[in-house]
mmCIF file of C-alpha atoms in Angstrom:
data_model
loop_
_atom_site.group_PDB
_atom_site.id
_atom_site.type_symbol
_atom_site.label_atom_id
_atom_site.label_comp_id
_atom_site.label_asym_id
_atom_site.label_seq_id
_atom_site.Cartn_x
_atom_site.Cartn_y
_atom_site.Cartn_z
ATOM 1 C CA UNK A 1 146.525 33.234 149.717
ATOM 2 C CA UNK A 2 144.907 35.862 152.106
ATOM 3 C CA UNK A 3 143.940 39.221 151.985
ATOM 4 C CA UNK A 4 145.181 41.341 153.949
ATOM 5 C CA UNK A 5 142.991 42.208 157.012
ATOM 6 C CA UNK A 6 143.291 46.161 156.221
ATOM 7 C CA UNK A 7 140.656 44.800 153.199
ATOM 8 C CA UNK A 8 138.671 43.002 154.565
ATOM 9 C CA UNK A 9 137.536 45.262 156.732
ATOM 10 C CA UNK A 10 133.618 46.417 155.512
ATOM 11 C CA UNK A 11 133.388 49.752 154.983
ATOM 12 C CA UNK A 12 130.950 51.871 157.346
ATOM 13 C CA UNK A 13 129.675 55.132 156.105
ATOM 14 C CA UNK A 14 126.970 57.180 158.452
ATOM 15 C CA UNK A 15 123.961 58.674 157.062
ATOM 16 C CA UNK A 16 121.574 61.266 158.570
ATOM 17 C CA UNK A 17 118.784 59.329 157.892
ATOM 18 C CA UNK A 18 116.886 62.381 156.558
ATOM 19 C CA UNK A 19 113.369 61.751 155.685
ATOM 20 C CA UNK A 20 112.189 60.824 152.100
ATOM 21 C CA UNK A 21 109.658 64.022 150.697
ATOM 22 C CA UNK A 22 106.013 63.624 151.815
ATOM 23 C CA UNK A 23 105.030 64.650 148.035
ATOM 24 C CA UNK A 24 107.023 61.844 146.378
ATOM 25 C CA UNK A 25 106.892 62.668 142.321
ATOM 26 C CA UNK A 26 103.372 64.297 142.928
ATOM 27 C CA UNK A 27 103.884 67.427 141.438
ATOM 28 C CA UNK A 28 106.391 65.767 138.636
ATOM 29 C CA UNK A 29 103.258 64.047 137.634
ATOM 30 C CA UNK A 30 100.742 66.263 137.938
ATOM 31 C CA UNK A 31 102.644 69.126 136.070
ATOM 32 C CA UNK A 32 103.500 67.409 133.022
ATOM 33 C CA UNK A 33 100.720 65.423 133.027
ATOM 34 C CA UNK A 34 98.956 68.724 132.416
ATOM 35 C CA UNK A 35 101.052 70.528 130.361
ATOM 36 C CA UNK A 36 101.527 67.776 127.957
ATOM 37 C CA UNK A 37 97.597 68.368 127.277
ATOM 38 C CA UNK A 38 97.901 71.493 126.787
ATOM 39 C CA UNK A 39 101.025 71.986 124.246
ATOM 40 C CA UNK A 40 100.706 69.065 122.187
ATOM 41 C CA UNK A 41 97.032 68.724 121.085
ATOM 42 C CA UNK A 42 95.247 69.486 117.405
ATOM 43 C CA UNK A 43 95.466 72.895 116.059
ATOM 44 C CA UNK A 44 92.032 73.302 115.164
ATOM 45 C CA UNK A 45 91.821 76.451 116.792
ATOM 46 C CA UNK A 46 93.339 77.616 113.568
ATOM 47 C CA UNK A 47 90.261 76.563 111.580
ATOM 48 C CA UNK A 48 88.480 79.892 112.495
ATOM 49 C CA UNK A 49 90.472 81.654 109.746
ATOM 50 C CA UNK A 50 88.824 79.735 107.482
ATOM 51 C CA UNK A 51 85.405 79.649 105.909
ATOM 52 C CA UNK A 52 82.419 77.326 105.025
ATOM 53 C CA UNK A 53 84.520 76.050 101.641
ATOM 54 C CA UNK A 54 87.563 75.689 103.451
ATOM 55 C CA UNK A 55 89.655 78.727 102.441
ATOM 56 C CA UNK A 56 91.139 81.119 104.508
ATOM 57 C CA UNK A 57 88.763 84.137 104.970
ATOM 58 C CA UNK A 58 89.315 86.977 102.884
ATOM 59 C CA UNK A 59 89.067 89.709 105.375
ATOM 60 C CA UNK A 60 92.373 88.512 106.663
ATOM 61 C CA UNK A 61 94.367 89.977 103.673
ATOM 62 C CA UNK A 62 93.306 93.271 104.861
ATOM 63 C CA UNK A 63 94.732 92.219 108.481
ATOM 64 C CA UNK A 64 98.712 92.420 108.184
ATOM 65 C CA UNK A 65 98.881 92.486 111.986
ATOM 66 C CA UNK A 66 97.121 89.236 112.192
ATOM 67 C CA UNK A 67 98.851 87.693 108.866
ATOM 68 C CA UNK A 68 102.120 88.605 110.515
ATOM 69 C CA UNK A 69 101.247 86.276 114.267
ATOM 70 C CA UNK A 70 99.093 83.343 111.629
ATOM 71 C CA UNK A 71 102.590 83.262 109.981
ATOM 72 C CA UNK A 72 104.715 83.471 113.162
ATOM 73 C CA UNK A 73 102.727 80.678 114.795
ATOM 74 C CA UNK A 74 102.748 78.200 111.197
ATOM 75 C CA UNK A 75 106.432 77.871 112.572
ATOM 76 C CA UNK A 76 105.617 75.831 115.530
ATOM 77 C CA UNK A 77 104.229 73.788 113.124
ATOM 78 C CA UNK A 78 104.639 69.713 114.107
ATOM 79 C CA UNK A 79 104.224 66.559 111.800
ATOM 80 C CA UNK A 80 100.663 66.268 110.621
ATOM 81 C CA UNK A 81 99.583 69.975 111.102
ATOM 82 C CA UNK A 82 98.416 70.420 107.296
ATOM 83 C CA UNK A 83 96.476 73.541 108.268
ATOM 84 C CA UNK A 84 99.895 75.520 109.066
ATOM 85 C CA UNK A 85 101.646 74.239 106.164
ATOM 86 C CA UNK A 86 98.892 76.091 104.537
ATOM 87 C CA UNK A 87 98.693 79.066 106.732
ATOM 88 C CA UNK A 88 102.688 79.323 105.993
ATOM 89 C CA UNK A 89 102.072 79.480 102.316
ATOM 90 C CA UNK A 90 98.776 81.635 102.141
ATOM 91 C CA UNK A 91 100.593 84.451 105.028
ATOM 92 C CA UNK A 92 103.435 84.397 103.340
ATOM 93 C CA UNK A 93 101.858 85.127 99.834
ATOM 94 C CA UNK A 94 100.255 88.432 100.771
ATOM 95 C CA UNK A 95 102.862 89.425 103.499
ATOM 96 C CA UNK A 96 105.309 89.956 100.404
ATOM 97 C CA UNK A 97 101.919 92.112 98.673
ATOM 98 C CA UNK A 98 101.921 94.191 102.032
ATOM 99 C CA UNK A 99 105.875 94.863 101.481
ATOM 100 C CA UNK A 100 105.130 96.085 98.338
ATOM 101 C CA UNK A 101 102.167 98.705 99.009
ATOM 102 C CA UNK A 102 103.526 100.066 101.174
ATOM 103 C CA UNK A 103 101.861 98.543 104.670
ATOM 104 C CA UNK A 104 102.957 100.668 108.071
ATOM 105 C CA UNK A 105 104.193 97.539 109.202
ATOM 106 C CA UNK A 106 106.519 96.674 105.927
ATOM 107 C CA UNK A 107 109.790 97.009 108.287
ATOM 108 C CA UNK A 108 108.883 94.171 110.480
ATOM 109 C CA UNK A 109 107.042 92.164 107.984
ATOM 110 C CA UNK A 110 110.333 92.339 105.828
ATOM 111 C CA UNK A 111 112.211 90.981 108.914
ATOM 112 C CA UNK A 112 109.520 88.101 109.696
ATOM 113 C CA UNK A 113 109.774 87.104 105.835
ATOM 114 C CA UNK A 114 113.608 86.916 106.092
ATOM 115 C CA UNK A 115 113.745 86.192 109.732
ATOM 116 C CA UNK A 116 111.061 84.453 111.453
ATOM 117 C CA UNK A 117 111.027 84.491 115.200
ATOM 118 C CA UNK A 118 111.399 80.705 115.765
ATOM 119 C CA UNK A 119 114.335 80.111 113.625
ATOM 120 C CA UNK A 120 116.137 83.536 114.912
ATOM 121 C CA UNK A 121 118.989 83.810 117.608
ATOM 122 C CA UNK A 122 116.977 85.557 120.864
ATOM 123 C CA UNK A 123 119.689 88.189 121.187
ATOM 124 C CA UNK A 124 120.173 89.161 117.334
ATOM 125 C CA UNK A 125 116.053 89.506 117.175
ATOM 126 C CA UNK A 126 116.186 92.052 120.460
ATOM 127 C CA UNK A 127 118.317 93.744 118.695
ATOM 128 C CA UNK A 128 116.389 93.875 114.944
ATOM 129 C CA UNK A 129 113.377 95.016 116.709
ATOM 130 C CA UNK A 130 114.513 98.004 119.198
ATOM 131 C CA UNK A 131 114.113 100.345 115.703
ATOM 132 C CA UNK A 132 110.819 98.442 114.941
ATOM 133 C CA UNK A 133 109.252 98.553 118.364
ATOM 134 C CA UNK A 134 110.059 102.543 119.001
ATOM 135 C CA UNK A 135 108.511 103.312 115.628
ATOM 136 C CA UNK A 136 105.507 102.379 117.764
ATOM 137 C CA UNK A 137 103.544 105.566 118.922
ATOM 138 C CA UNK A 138 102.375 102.994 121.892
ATOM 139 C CA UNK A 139 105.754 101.999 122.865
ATOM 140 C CA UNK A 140 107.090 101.977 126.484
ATOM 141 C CA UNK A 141 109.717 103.945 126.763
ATOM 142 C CA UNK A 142 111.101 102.942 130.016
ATOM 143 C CA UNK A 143 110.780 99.540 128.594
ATOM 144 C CA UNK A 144 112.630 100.278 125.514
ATOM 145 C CA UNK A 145 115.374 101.405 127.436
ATOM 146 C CA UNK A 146 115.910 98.683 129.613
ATOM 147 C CA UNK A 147 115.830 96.843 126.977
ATOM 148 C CA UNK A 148 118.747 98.228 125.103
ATOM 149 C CA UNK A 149 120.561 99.026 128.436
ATOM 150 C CA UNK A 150 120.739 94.908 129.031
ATOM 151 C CA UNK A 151 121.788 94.707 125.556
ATOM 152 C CA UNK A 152 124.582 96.854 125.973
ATOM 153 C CA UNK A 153 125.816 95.047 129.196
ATOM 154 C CA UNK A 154 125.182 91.677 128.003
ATOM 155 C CA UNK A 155 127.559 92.687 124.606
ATOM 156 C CA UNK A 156 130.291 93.632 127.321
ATOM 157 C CA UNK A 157 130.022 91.065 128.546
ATOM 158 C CA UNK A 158 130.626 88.706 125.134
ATOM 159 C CA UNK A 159 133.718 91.259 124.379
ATOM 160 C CA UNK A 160 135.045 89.851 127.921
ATOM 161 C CA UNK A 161 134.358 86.409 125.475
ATOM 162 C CA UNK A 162 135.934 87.507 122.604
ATOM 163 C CA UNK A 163 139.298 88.518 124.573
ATOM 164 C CA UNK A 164 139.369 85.098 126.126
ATOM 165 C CA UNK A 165 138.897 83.469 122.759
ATOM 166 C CA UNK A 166 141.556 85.726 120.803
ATOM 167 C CA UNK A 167 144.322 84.673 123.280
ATOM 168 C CA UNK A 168 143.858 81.288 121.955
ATOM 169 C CA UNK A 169 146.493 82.452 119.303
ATOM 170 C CA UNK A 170 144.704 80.774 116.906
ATOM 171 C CA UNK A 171 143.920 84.303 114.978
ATOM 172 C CA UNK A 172 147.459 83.793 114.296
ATOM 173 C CA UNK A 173 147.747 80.888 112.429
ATOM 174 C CA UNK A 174 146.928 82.679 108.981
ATOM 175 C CA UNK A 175 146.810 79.130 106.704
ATOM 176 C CA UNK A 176 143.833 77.812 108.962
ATOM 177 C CA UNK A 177 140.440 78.438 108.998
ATOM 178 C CA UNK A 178 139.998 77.987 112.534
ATOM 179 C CA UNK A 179 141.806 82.006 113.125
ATOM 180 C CA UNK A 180 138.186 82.537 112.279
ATOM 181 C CA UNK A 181 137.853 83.448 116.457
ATOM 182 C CA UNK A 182 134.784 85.949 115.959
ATOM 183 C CA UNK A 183 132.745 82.998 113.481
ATOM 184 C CA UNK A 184 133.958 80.336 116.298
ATOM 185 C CA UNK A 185 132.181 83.178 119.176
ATOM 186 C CA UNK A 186 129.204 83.103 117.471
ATOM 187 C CA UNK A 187 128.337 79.919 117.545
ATOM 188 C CA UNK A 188 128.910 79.751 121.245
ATOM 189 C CA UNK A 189 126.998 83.215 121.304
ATOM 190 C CA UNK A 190 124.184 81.988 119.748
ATOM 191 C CA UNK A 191 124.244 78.331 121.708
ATOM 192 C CA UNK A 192 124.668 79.770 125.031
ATOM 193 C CA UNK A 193 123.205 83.093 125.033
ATOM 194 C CA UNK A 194 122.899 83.952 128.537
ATOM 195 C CA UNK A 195 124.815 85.982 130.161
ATOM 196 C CA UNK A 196 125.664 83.387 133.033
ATOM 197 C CA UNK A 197 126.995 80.746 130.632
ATOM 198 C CA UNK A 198 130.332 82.134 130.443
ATOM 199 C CA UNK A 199 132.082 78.639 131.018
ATOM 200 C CA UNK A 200 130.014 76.752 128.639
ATOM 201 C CA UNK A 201 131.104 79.270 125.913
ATOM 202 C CA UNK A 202 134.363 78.772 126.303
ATOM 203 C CA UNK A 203 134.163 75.675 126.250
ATOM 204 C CA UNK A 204 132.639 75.130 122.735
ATOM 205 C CA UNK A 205 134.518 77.861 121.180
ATOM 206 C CA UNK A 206 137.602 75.795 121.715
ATOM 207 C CA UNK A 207 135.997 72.752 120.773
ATOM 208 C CA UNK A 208 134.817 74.385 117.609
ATOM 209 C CA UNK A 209 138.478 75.982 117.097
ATOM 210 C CA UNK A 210 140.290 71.882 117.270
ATOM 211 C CA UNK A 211 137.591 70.571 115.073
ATOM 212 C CA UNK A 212 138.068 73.254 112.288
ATOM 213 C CA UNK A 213 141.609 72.642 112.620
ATOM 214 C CA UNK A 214 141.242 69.135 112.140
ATOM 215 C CA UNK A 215 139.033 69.686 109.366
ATOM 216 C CA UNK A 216 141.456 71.857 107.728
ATOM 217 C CA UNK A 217 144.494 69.357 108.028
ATOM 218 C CA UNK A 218 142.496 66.554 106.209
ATOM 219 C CA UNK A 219 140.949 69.347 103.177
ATOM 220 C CA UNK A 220 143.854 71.044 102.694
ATOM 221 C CA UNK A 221 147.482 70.596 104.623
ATOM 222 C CA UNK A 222 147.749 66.695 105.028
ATOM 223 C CA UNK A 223 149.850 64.567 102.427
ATOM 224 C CA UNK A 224 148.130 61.141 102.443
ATOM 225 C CA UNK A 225 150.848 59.385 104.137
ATOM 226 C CA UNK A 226 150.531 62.114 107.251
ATOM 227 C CA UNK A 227 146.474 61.716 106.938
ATOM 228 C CA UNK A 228 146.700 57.631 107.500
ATOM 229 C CA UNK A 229 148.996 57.805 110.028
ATOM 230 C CA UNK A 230 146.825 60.926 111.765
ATOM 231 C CA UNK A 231 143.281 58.792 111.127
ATOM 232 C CA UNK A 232 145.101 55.904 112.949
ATOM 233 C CA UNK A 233 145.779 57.557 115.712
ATOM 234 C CA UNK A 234 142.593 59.172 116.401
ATOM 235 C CA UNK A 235 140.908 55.211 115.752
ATOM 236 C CA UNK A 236 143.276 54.645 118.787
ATOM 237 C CA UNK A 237 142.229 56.957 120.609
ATOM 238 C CA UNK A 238 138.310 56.401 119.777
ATOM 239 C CA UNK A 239 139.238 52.713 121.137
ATOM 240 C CA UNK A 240 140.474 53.656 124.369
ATOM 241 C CA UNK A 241 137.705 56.845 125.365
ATOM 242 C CA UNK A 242 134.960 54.135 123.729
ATOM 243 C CA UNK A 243 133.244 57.505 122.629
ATOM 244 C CA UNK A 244 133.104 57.721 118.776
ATOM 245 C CA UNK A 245 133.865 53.860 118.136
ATOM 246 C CA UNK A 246 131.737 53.448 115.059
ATOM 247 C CA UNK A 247 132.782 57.021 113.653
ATOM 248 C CA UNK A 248 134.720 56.463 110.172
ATOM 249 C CA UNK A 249 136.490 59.648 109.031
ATOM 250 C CA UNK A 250 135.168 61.578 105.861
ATOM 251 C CA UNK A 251 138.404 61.955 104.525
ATOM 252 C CA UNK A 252 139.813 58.113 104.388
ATOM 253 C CA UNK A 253 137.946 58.175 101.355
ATOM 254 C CA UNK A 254 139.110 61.637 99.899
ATOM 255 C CA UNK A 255 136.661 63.904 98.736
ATOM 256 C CA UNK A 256 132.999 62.851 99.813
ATOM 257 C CA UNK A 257 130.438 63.947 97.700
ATOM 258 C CA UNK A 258 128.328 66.682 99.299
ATOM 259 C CA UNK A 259 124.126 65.047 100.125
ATOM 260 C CA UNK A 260 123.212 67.243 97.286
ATOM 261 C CA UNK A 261 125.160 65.148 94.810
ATOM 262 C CA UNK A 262 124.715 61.864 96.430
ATOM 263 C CA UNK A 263 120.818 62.964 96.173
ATOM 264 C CA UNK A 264 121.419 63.972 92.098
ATOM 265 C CA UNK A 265 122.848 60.674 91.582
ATOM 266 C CA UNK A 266 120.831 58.274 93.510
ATOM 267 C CA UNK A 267 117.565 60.155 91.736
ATOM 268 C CA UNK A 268 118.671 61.202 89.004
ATOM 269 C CA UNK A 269 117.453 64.616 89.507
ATOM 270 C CA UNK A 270 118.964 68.450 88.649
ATOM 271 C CA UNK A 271 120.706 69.964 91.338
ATOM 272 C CA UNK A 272 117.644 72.939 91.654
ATOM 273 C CA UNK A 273 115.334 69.678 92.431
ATOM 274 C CA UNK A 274 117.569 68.100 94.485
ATOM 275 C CA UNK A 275 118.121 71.724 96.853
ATOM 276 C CA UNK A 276 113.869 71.698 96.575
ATOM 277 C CA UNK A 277 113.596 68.091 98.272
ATOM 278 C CA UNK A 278 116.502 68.541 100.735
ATOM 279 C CA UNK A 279 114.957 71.880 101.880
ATOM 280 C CA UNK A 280 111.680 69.624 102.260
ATOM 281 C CA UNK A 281 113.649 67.274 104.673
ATOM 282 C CA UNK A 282 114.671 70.253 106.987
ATOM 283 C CA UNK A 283 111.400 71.640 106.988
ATOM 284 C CA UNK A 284 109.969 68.157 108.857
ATOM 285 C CA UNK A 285 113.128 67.943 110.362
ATOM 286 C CA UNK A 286 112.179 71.021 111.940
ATOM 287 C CA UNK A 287 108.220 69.435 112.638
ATOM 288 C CA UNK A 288 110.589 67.213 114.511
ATOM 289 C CA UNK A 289 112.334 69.369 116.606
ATOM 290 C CA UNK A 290 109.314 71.675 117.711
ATOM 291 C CA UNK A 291 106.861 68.138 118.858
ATOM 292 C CA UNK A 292 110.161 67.266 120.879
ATOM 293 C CA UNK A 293 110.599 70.543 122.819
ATOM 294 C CA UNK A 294 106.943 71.237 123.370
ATOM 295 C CA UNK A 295 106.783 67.546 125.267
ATOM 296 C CA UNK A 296 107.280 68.041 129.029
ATOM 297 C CA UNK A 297 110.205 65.600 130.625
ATOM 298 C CA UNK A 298 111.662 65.146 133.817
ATOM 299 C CA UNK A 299 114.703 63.754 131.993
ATOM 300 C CA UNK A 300 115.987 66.658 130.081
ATOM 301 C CA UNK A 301 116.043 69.938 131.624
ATOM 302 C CA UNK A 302 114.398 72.878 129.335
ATOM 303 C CA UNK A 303 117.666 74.621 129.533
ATOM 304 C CA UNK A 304 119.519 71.803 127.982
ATOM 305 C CA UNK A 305 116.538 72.006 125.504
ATOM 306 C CA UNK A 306 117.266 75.512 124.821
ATOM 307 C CA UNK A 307 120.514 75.238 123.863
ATOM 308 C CA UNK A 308 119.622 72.123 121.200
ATOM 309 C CA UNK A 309 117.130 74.887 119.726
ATOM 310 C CA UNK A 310 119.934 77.453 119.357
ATOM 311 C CA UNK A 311 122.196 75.313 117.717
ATOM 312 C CA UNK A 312 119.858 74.810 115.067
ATOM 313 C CA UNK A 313 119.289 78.426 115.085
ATOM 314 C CA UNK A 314 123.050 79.332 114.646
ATOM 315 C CA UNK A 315 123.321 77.062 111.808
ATOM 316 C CA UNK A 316 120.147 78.337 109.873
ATOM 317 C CA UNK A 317 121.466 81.703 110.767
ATOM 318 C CA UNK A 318 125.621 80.644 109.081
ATOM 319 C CA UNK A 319 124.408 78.923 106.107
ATOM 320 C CA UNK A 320 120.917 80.994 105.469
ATOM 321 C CA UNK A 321 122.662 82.031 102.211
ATOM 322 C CA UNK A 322 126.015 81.080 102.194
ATOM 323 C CA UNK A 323 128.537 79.431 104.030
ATOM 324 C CA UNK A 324 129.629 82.318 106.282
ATOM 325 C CA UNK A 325 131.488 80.540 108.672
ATOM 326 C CA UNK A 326 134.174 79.926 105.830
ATOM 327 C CA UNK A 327 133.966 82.870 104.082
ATOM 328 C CA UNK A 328 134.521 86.231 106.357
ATOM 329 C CA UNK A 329 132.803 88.694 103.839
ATOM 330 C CA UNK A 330 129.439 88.034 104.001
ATOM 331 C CA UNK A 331 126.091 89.221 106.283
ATOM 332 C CA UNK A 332 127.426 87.553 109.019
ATOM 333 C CA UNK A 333 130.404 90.220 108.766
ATOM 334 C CA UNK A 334 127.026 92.659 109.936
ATOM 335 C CA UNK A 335 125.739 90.473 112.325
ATOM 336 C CA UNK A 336 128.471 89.931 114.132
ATOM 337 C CA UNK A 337 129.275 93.998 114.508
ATOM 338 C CA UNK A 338 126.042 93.956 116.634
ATOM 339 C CA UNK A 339 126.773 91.482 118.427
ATOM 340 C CA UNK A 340 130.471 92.940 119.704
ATOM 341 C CA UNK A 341 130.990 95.852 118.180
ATOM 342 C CA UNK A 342 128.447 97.956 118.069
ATOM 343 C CA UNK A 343 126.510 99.202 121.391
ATOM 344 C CA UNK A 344 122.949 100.393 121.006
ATOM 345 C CA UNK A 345 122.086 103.854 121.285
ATOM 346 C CA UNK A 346 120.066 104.757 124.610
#
């Protein structure tokens, strides 16, 4: 049997037959090439805070200024980097001294102890250190108040956000926790903090919103007959997208034990020691995450990177103490005032 002639007809598409780039992937090269010698080397430079037995020098305790950047900079820290595991440890033992006589830089240190800059959300630190930077007798005030003035439109800006997100209805639905709306903001806030992502956090807020609904119908409102029936349908449905194939739902097998007490029972170890060695797993988790994002690529763009930073940084920032995404009354109640509440004052 034939085709008809209609296709067998090749198809003919012009082209401008532009010419290729003299430069090829010159500069691609050459740039990364470059920079990649320059970020990700041996931190030896660090060895001038210490002395002949291998300590760190002792005039340093008098420097809070120059604790406070040692300490800053131990978080960069990648695998292997012993000296800023011990920089972390030795800063951070006599930065909690200088809280407690009284140094003229206790504010900030106080902040850096709780919040240090590499694990903090860029907006929520501009904001923590307006008071601390116009304590400064050098401070520039036109700078200051540009600063705050760019605050102030950019927090507009996410109340714009906040009205899109609250007409989801989902505020509504009183018996799930996904009329959390502000909680479900903040993590797009703190993913996409620019002000020209607008689309992107829209799109994760709702995201967020289905999968804490989904979450809640398998803890809480599904019998188990309704839960089978719901788990086969999304295995359907992971058949036919051929996106989360190999996923196998939490709750087919009821109530998973949390890694804390999968890591008690597997080691036989108290829950305190089992938090310690977790924590431990974060922290080079963490190593991880800086040696990735200081490596130049053509792949991935550092934007993209960006945002894979932040949403680390959101979740250090929900579950620093407590699980404030779940529970409403808790410092997260604060932070999220200054994020759309509260303007600051110019």
């Amino acid at each position: 049997m034939s085709l008809p002639a209609a296709t067998q007809r090749a198809q003919v598409r012009r082209t401008a037959q532009f010419h290729p780039t003299v430069w090829g992937d010159y500069f691609i090269k050459r740039v990364s090439d470059n920079q990649a010698a320059l970020f990700v080397g041996e931190s030896d430079v660090f060895s001038k805070f210490k002395d002949g037995k291998g300590n760190f020098k002792e005039d340093l305790i008098n420097d809070v200024h120059g604790l406070l950047s040692l300490y800053e900079a131990s978080y960069l820290s990648v695998q292997g980097e012993d000296i800023l595991d011990e920089a972390l440890e030795f800063t951070k033992t006599h930065l909690i001294m200088a809280t407690q006589f009284g140094s003229s830089l206790a504010d900030q240190v106080s902040h850096a102890l709780r919040w240090p800059i590499r694990r903090g959300l860029p907006r929520k630190e501009s904001r923590d250190y307006f008071s601390i930077y116009q304590q400064d007798e050098a401070h520039i005030k036109p700078l200051l108040k540009l600063a705050k003035l760019d605050y102030n439109i950019v927090q507009m800006l996410h109340q714009k956000d906040m009205n899109m997100i609250t007409k989801f209805g989902l505020h509504n639905q009183t018996t799930f926790r996904s009329r959390q709306s502000d909680r479900m903001l903040f993590l797009a806030l703190g993913t996409f903090s620019e002000p020209q992502y607008v689309f992107a956090r829209e799109v994760l807020s709702k995201a967020v919103a289905m999968l804490s609904v989904m979450d809640d119908i398998y803890d809480v409102h599904g019998t188990i007959e309704e839960l089978e029936l719901f788990t086969k349908v999304l295995r359907g449905l992971a058949r036919l997208i051929d996106d989360i194939r190999s996923h196998e739902f939490e709750q087919e097998r009821g109530h998973v034990a949390s890694a804390v007490e999968c890591y008690m029972k597997q080691h036989g170890v108290s829950q305190q020691e089992a938090y310690d060695e977790l924590y431990k797993i974060v922290i080079n988790l963490w190593k991880d995450l800086n040696e990735e994002l200081l490596k130049e690529t053509a792949d991935i763009p550092k934007p993209i990177l960006m945002c894979i930073l932040n949403i680390v940084r959101v979740m250090d920032v929900v579950y620093k103490d407590e699980d404030s995404y779940t529970n409403s009354k808790t410092s997260l109640k604060d932070i999220l005032a200054t994020f759309l509440v509260h303007p600051v004052p110019v």
